Amino acid sequence: DDIYAVREALEELAVRWAVNRITPEEIVALEEQCDLMEFYTKKKDSKKVFELNNSFHDVLYASARSRFLAQILRSYKEYIDKTRKSFFYEQSYLEGILAEHRAILEAIKENDVDKAVDAMSRHMDASKLRAEAIWIIK
């Protein structure tokens, strides 16, 4: 719980800063990540969706313009990914993950900080619930 609570707070900070600092090129990069994620979701290629999920978050971290924050978040993500690698291979979750990323992207495009933070919070909460479901099954 504490790992996800800290990650959620940091991800919310990153998206808050990203809304105000993101470049048009980075918005295009996020759109491309979502479009590719949709393509691979339809193909049920969960491994590729997992990679694109990481790429999406990396673009957000870069657009926050804080190397320190990006480094901390990557460290958290690496730790979490090591403990739940098989989690993202659950194909039933792919559409939800895609929808969550699209909601974050739309809020950023609307330049709506509160909406972006809320979308990121929902994404982190859902991610935690999906991970807990897998840990219970194992």
Short mmCIF file of N, CA and C in Angstrom, two decimals:
data_model
loop_
_atom_site.label_atom_id
_atom_site.label_comp_id
_atom_site.label_asym_id
_atom_site.label_seq_id
_atom_site.Cartn_x
_atom_site.Cartn_y
_atom_site.Cartn_z
N ASP A 1 0.81 -1.20 0.00
CA ASP A 1 0.00 0.00 0.00
C ASP A 1 0.86 1.26 0.00
N ASP A 2 1.93 1.24 0.81
CA ASP A 2 2.75 2.45 0.90
C ASP A 2 3.48 2.73 -0.41
N ILE A 3 3.90 1.70 -1.10
CA ILE A 3 4.60 1.88 -2.38
C ILE A 3 3.65 2.55 -3.39
N TYR A 4 2.44 2.05 -3.47
CA TYR A 4 1.47 2.64 -4.41
C TYR A 4 1.05 4.04 -3.97
N ALA A 5 0.94 4.29 -2.69
CA ALA A 5 0.55 5.62 -2.22
C ALA A 5 1.61 6.65 -2.61
N VAL A 6 2.87 6.31 -2.42
CA VAL A 6 3.95 7.24 -2.79
C VAL A 6 4.00 7.40 -4.30
N ARG A 7 3.89 6.29 -5.04
CA ARG A 7 3.93 6.41 -6.50
C ARG A 7 2.77 7.27 -7.00
N GLU A 8 1.58 7.07 -6.45
CA GLU A 8 0.44 7.86 -6.90
C GLU A 8 0.68 9.35 -6.66
N ALA A 9 1.20 9.69 -5.49
CA ALA A 9 1.47 11.10 -5.20
C ALA A 9 2.49 11.68 -6.18
N LEU A 10 3.52 10.91 -6.49
CA LEU A 10 4.55 11.38 -7.42
C LEU A 10 4.04 11.46 -8.86
N GLU A 11 3.24 10.47 -9.26
CA GLU A 11 2.66 10.50 -10.62
C GLU A 11 1.71 11.69 -10.76
N GLU A 12 0.95 11.98 -9.72
CA GLU A 12 0.06 13.13 -9.76
C GLU A 12 0.85 14.43 -9.87
N LEU A 13 1.96 14.52 -9.15
CA LEU A 13 2.82 15.69 -9.26
C LEU A 13 3.39 15.81 -10.67
N ALA A 14 3.83 14.70 -11.23
CA ALA A 14 4.39 14.70 -12.59
C ALA A 14 3.36 15.17 -13.61
N VAL A 15 2.15 14.67 -13.52
CA VAL A 15 1.13 15.07 -14.50
C VAL A 15 0.70 16.53 -14.28
N ARG A 16 0.68 16.95 -13.03
CA ARG A 16 0.36 18.36 -12.73
C ARG A 16 1.38 19.27 -13.41
N TRP A 17 2.66 18.97 -13.26
CA TRP A 17 3.70 19.77 -13.88
C TRP A 17 3.68 19.63 -15.40
N ALA A 18 3.39 18.43 -15.87
CA ALA A 18 3.38 18.18 -17.32
C ALA A 18 2.33 19.04 -18.02
N VAL A 19 1.16 19.17 -17.42
CA VAL A 19 0.10 19.96 -18.05
C VAL A 19 0.60 21.37 -18.36
N ASN A 20 1.37 21.94 -17.48
CA ASN A 20 1.85 23.31 -17.65
C ASN A 20 3.15 23.42 -18.45
N ARG A 21 3.84 22.30 -18.65
CA ARG A 21 5.17 22.36 -19.26
C ARG A 21 5.31 21.55 -20.55
N ILE A 22 4.32 20.79 -20.90
CA ILE A 22 4.42 19.89 -22.05
C ILE A 22 4.51 20.66 -23.36
N THR A 23 5.28 20.11 -24.29
CA THR A 23 5.41 20.72 -25.61
C THR A 23 4.41 20.08 -26.57
N PRO A 24 4.11 20.75 -27.66
CA PRO A 24 3.24 20.13 -28.68
C PRO A 24 3.81 18.80 -29.19
N GLU A 25 5.11 18.71 -29.29
CA GLU A 25 5.74 17.47 -29.76
C GLU A 25 5.52 16.33 -28.76
N GLU A 26 5.55 16.66 -27.48
CA GLU A 26 5.33 15.63 -26.47
C GLU A 26 3.86 15.20 -26.46
N ILE A 27 2.96 16.11 -26.73
CA ILE A 27 1.54 15.73 -26.84
C ILE A 27 1.38 14.76 -28.01
N VAL A 28 2.02 15.05 -29.11
CA VAL A 28 1.97 14.14 -30.27
C VAL A 28 2.54 12.78 -29.88
N ALA A 29 3.64 12.77 -29.12
CA ALA A 29 4.24 11.50 -28.68
C ALA A 29 3.27 10.71 -27.81
N LEU A 30 2.56 11.39 -26.92
CA LEU A 30 1.56 10.70 -26.08
C LEU A 30 0.42 10.15 -26.93
N GLU A 31 -0.02 10.93 -27.92
CA GLU A 31 -1.07 10.46 -28.82
C GLU A 31 -0.61 9.22 -29.58
N GLU A 32 0.62 9.24 -30.04
CA GLU A 32 1.16 8.08 -30.76
C GLU A 32 1.23 6.86 -29.86
N GLN A 33 1.63 7.07 -28.60
CA GLN A 33 1.67 5.95 -27.66
C GLN A 33 0.27 5.36 -27.47
N CYS A 34 -0.73 6.23 -27.33
CA CYS A 34 -2.10 5.75 -27.16
C CYS A 34 -2.61 5.03 -28.41
N ASP A 35 -2.30 5.58 -29.58
CA ASP A 35 -2.74 4.95 -30.82
C ASP A 35 -2.10 3.56 -30.98
N LEU A 36 -0.82 3.48 -30.67
CA LEU A 36 -0.15 2.17 -30.74
C LEU A 36 -0.69 1.22 -29.68
N MET A 37 -0.98 1.76 -28.51
CA MET A 37 -1.55 0.93 -27.45
C MET A 37 -2.90 0.37 -27.88
N GLU A 38 -3.70 1.20 -28.55
CA GLU A 38 -4.99 0.74 -29.05
C GLU A 38 -4.81 -0.37 -30.09
N PHE A 39 -3.86 -0.18 -31.01
CA PHE A 39 -3.58 -1.18 -32.04
C PHE A 39 -3.20 -2.52 -31.41
N TYR A 40 -2.29 -2.47 -30.43
CA TYR A 40 -1.84 -3.72 -29.81
C TYR A 40 -2.85 -4.29 -28.83
N THR A 41 -3.73 -3.44 -28.31
CA THR A 41 -4.83 -3.95 -27.48
C THR A 41 -5.77 -4.79 -28.34
N LYS A 42 -6.08 -4.29 -29.54
CA LYS A 42 -6.95 -5.04 -30.45
C LYS A 42 -6.30 -6.35 -30.88
N LYS A 43 -4.97 -6.36 -30.98
CA LYS A 43 -4.25 -7.59 -31.34
C LYS A 43 -4.03 -8.49 -30.13
N LYS A 44 -4.43 -7.99 -28.95
CA LYS A 44 -4.26 -8.72 -27.69
C LYS A 44 -2.79 -9.02 -27.39
N ASP A 45 -1.94 -8.08 -27.77
CA ASP A 45 -0.50 -8.21 -27.53
C ASP A 45 -0.16 -7.47 -26.24
N SER A 46 -0.36 -8.16 -25.13
CA SER A 46 -0.18 -7.50 -23.83
C SER A 46 1.27 -7.14 -23.55
N LYS A 47 2.21 -7.86 -24.09
CA LYS A 47 3.62 -7.52 -23.89
C LYS A 47 3.92 -6.16 -24.51
N LYS A 48 3.41 -5.91 -25.71
CA LYS A 48 3.64 -4.63 -26.37
C LYS A 48 2.89 -3.51 -25.64
N VAL A 49 1.69 -3.78 -25.15
CA VAL A 49 0.94 -2.78 -24.39
C VAL A 49 1.73 -2.41 -23.12
N PHE A 50 2.32 -3.39 -22.48
CA PHE A 50 3.13 -3.14 -21.30
C PHE A 50 4.29 -2.19 -21.63
N GLU A 51 4.97 -2.43 -22.76
CA GLU A 51 6.07 -1.56 -23.18
C GLU A 51 5.57 -0.15 -23.48
N LEU A 52 4.44 -0.05 -24.16
CA LEU A 52 3.88 1.26 -24.50
C LEU A 52 3.41 2.00 -23.25
N ASN A 53 2.89 1.27 -22.27
CA ASN A 53 2.52 1.88 -20.99
C ASN A 53 3.73 2.57 -20.39
N ASN A 54 4.86 1.87 -20.37
CA ASN A 54 6.08 2.46 -19.83
C ASN A 54 6.52 3.67 -20.64
N SER A 55 6.43 3.59 -21.94
CA SER A 55 6.82 4.71 -22.80
C SER A 55 5.93 5.93 -22.56
N PHE A 56 4.64 5.69 -22.41
CA PHE A 56 3.69 6.77 -22.13
C PHE A 56 4.11 7.52 -20.87
N HIS A 57 4.37 6.77 -19.81
CA HIS A 57 4.75 7.39 -18.55
C HIS A 57 6.10 8.10 -18.67
N ASP A 58 7.03 7.54 -19.44
CA ASP A 58 8.33 8.19 -19.64
C ASP A 58 8.17 9.55 -20.31
N VAL A 59 7.26 9.65 -21.29
CA VAL A 59 7.01 10.94 -21.94
C VAL A 59 6.44 11.93 -20.93
N LEU A 60 5.52 11.46 -20.09
CA LEU A 60 4.97 12.33 -19.05
C LEU A 60 6.06 12.82 -18.11
N TYR A 61 6.93 11.91 -17.69
CA TYR A 61 8.01 12.29 -16.77
C TYR A 61 8.90 13.35 -17.42
N ALA A 62 9.25 13.15 -18.68
CA ALA A 62 10.10 14.12 -19.37
C ALA A 62 9.40 15.48 -19.48
N SER A 63 8.10 15.46 -19.74
CA SER A 63 7.39 16.72 -19.92
C SER A 63 7.17 17.48 -18.61
N ALA A 64 7.38 16.82 -17.48
CA ALA A 64 7.29 17.50 -16.19
C ALA A 64 8.52 18.40 -15.96
N ARG A 65 9.58 18.14 -16.72
CA ARG A 65 10.80 18.95 -16.66
C ARG A 65 11.49 18.90 -15.29
N SER A 66 11.49 17.71 -14.71
CA SER A 66 12.22 17.50 -13.46
C SER A 66 12.95 16.17 -13.56
N ARG A 67 14.24 16.23 -13.78
CA ARG A 67 15.02 14.99 -13.87
C ARG A 67 14.96 14.21 -12.56
N PHE A 68 14.95 14.92 -11.46
CA PHE A 68 14.90 14.27 -10.16
C PHE A 68 13.60 13.49 -9.99
N LEU A 69 12.47 14.12 -10.30
CA LEU A 69 11.18 13.45 -10.20
C LEU A 69 11.12 12.26 -11.16
N ALA A 70 11.60 12.44 -12.38
CA ALA A 70 11.60 11.35 -13.36
C ALA A 70 12.43 10.17 -12.85
N GLN A 71 13.57 10.45 -12.25
CA GLN A 71 14.44 9.39 -11.74
C GLN A 71 13.75 8.62 -10.62
N ILE A 72 13.11 9.33 -9.72
CA ILE A 72 12.40 8.67 -8.62
C ILE A 72 11.28 7.79 -9.17
N LEU A 73 10.50 8.33 -10.11
CA LEU A 73 9.37 7.57 -10.65
C LEU A 73 9.84 6.35 -11.43
N ARG A 74 10.89 6.48 -12.19
CA ARG A 74 11.41 5.31 -12.92
C ARG A 74 11.87 4.24 -11.94
N SER A 75 12.48 4.65 -10.85
CA SER A 75 12.93 3.71 -9.83
C SER A 75 11.74 2.97 -9.22
N TYR A 76 10.68 3.71 -8.89
CA TYR A 76 9.47 3.09 -8.36
C TYR A 76 8.87 2.12 -9.37
N LYS A 77 8.78 2.58 -10.62
CA LYS A 77 8.19 1.72 -11.65
C LYS A 77 8.99 0.44 -11.84
N GLU A 78 10.30 0.55 -11.84
CA GLU A 78 11.14 -0.64 -12.00
C GLU A 78 10.91 -1.62 -10.86
N TYR A 79 10.82 -1.12 -9.65
CA TYR A 79 10.57 -1.98 -8.51
C TYR A 79 9.22 -2.67 -8.64
N ILE A 80 8.19 -1.90 -8.94
CA ILE A 80 6.84 -2.46 -9.08
C ILE A 80 6.79 -3.46 -10.23
N ASP A 81 7.41 -3.12 -11.36
CA ASP A 81 7.39 -4.01 -12.52
C ASP A 81 8.07 -5.35 -12.21
N LYS A 82 9.12 -5.32 -11.43
CA LYS A 82 9.80 -6.56 -11.07
C LYS A 82 8.92 -7.46 -10.22
N THR A 83 8.09 -6.85 -9.39
CA THR A 83 7.27 -7.64 -8.49
C THR A 83 5.95 -8.11 -9.11
N ARG A 84 5.60 -7.54 -10.26
CA ARG A 84 4.31 -7.92 -10.86
C ARG A 84 4.38 -8.04 -12.38
N LYS A 85 5.50 -8.50 -12.88
CA LYS A 85 5.72 -8.56 -14.33
C LYS A 85 4.57 -9.26 -15.06
N SER A 86 4.08 -10.33 -14.52
CA SER A 86 3.02 -11.08 -15.21
C SER A 86 1.68 -10.35 -15.20
N PHE A 87 1.54 -9.38 -14.34
CA PHE A 87 0.28 -8.65 -14.21
C PHE A 87 -0.20 -8.05 -15.53
N PHE A 88 0.68 -7.37 -16.25
CA PHE A 88 0.26 -6.71 -17.47
C PHE A 88 -0.02 -7.70 -18.60
N TYR A 89 0.29 -8.95 -18.42
CA TYR A 89 0.00 -9.93 -19.45
C TYR A 89 -1.43 -10.42 -19.38
N GLU A 90 -2.19 -9.94 -18.42
CA GLU A 90 -3.61 -10.26 -18.34
C GLU A 90 -4.35 -9.47 -19.41
N GLN A 91 -4.81 -10.15 -20.45
CA GLN A 91 -5.43 -9.48 -21.59
C GLN A 91 -6.74 -8.78 -21.23
N SER A 92 -7.40 -9.25 -20.20
CA SER A 92 -8.67 -8.64 -19.82
C SER A 92 -8.51 -7.21 -19.32
N TYR A 93 -7.30 -6.81 -18.99
CA TYR A 93 -7.05 -5.47 -18.46
C TYR A 93 -6.66 -4.46 -19.54
N LEU A 94 -6.36 -4.92 -20.74
CA LEU A 94 -5.77 -4.04 -21.75
C LEU A 94 -6.66 -2.85 -22.11
N GLU A 95 -7.94 -3.08 -22.29
CA GLU A 95 -8.84 -1.98 -22.68
C GLU A 95 -8.96 -0.94 -21.57
N GLY A 96 -8.96 -1.38 -20.33
CA GLY A 96 -9.02 -0.44 -19.21
C GLY A 96 -7.77 0.42 -19.12
N ILE A 97 -6.63 -0.20 -19.32
CA ILE A 97 -5.36 0.53 -19.29
C ILE A 97 -5.34 1.58 -20.40
N LEU A 98 -5.79 1.19 -21.58
CA LEU A 98 -5.85 2.13 -22.71
C LEU A 98 -6.78 3.30 -22.39
N ALA A 99 -7.95 3.02 -21.88
CA ALA A 99 -8.91 4.08 -21.56
C ALA A 99 -8.36 5.04 -20.50
N GLU A 100 -7.64 4.50 -19.54
CA GLU A 100 -7.05 5.35 -18.50
C GLU A 100 -6.00 6.29 -19.09
N HIS A 101 -5.17 5.76 -19.99
CA HIS A 101 -4.16 6.61 -20.63
C HIS A 101 -4.81 7.67 -21.52
N ARG A 102 -5.85 7.31 -22.23
CA ARG A 102 -6.54 8.28 -23.07
C ARG A 102 -7.15 9.41 -22.22
N ALA A 103 -7.67 9.07 -21.04
CA ALA A 103 -8.25 10.08 -20.16
C ALA A 103 -7.17 11.06 -19.68
N ILE A 104 -6.00 10.55 -19.36
CA ILE A 104 -4.89 11.41 -18.96
C ILE A 104 -4.51 12.32 -20.12
N LEU A 105 -4.37 11.74 -21.30
CA LEU A 105 -3.99 12.51 -22.48
C LEU A 105 -5.00 13.62 -22.78
N GLU A 106 -6.28 13.29 -22.74
CA GLU A 106 -7.32 14.28 -23.04
C GLU A 106 -7.28 15.44 -22.04
N ALA A 107 -7.06 15.13 -20.78
CA ALA A 107 -6.99 16.19 -19.78
C ALA A 107 -5.78 17.10 -20.03
N ILE A 108 -4.67 16.51 -20.43
CA ILE A 108 -3.49 17.30 -20.75
C ILE A 108 -3.76 18.18 -21.96
N LYS A 109 -4.38 17.61 -22.99
CA LYS A 109 -4.68 18.38 -24.19
C LYS A 109 -5.64 19.53 -23.88
N GLU A 110 -6.52 19.35 -22.91
CA GLU A 110 -7.45 20.40 -22.50
C GLU A 110 -6.79 21.40 -21.54
N ASN A 111 -5.54 21.12 -21.18
CA ASN A 111 -4.79 21.97 -20.26
C ASN A 111 -5.52 22.09 -18.92
N ASP A 112 -6.12 20.98 -18.49
CA ASP A 112 -6.92 20.95 -17.26
C ASP A 112 -6.16 20.16 -16.19
N VAL A 113 -5.48 20.88 -15.31
CA VAL A 113 -4.65 20.25 -14.29
C VAL A 113 -5.46 19.34 -13.38
N ASP A 114 -6.59 19.83 -12.88
CA ASP A 114 -7.39 19.02 -11.95
C ASP A 114 -7.89 17.74 -12.61
N LYS A 115 -8.33 17.85 -13.83
CA LYS A 115 -8.82 16.68 -14.56
C LYS A 115 -7.67 15.69 -14.83
N ALA A 116 -6.48 16.21 -15.13
CA ALA A 116 -5.33 15.35 -15.38
C ALA A 116 -4.91 14.62 -14.10
N VAL A 117 -4.88 15.34 -13.00
CA VAL A 117 -4.53 14.73 -11.72
C VAL A 117 -5.56 13.67 -11.34
N ASP A 118 -6.84 13.97 -11.55
CA ASP A 118 -7.89 13.01 -11.25
C ASP A 118 -7.76 11.76 -12.13
N ALA A 119 -7.47 11.96 -13.41
CA ALA A 119 -7.30 10.82 -14.32
C ALA A 119 -6.10 9.97 -13.92
N MET A 120 -5.02 10.63 -13.51
CA MET A 120 -3.85 9.88 -13.06
C MET A 120 -4.14 9.13 -11.77
N SER A 121 -4.87 9.75 -10.87
CA SER A 121 -5.24 9.09 -9.63
C SER A 121 -6.08 7.84 -9.90
N ARG A 122 -7.05 7.97 -10.80
CA ARG A 122 -7.88 6.80 -11.16
C ARG A 122 -7.02 5.71 -11.80
N HIS A 123 -6.07 6.10 -12.63
CA HIS A 123 -5.17 5.14 -13.28
C HIS A 123 -4.33 4.40 -12.23
N MET A 124 -3.79 5.13 -11.28
CA MET A 124 -2.96 4.51 -10.24
C MET A 124 -3.80 3.59 -9.35
N ASP A 125 -5.01 4.03 -9.01
CA ASP A 125 -5.90 3.20 -8.19
C ASP A 125 -6.26 1.91 -8.92
N ALA A 126 -6.57 2.02 -10.20
CA ALA A 126 -6.92 0.83 -10.99
C ALA A 126 -5.71 -0.08 -11.14
N SER A 127 -4.55 0.50 -11.33
CA SER A 127 -3.32 -0.28 -11.45
C SER A 127 -3.07 -1.08 -10.17
N LYS A 128 -3.26 -0.43 -9.05
CA LYS A 128 -3.07 -1.10 -7.77
C LYS A 128 -4.08 -2.25 -7.62
N LEU A 129 -5.33 -2.01 -7.97
CA LEU A 129 -6.35 -3.06 -7.86
C LEU A 129 -6.04 -4.24 -8.78
N ARG A 130 -5.58 -3.94 -9.99
CA ARG A 130 -5.22 -5.03 -10.91
C ARG A 130 -4.06 -5.83 -10.36
N ALA A 131 -3.08 -5.15 -9.80
CA ALA A 131 -1.93 -5.84 -9.23
C ALA A 131 -2.34 -6.70 -8.04
N GLU A 132 -3.20 -6.16 -7.18
CA GLU A 132 -3.67 -6.92 -6.02
C GLU A 132 -4.42 -8.16 -6.46
N ALA A 133 -5.21 -8.06 -7.50
CA ALA A 133 -5.96 -9.21 -8.01
C ALA A 133 -5.01 -10.32 -8.46
N ILE A 134 -3.93 -9.94 -9.12
CA ILE A 134 -2.96 -10.92 -9.58
C ILE A 134 -2.23 -11.54 -8.40
N TRP A 135 -1.83 -10.72 -7.41
CA TRP A 135 -1.13 -11.26 -6.25
C TRP A 135 -2.01 -12.23 -5.49
N ILE A 136 -3.32 -11.97 -5.41
CA ILE A 136 -4.24 -12.87 -4.72
C ILE A 136 -4.36 -14.18 -5.49
N ILE A 137 -4.42 -14.11 -6.82
CA ILE A 137 -4.54 -15.31 -7.65
C ILE A 137 -3.30 -16.18 -7.50
N LYS A 138 -2.12 -15.55 -7.48
CA LYS A 138 -0.87 -16.31 -7.35
C LYS A 138 -0.82 -16.92 -5.99
#
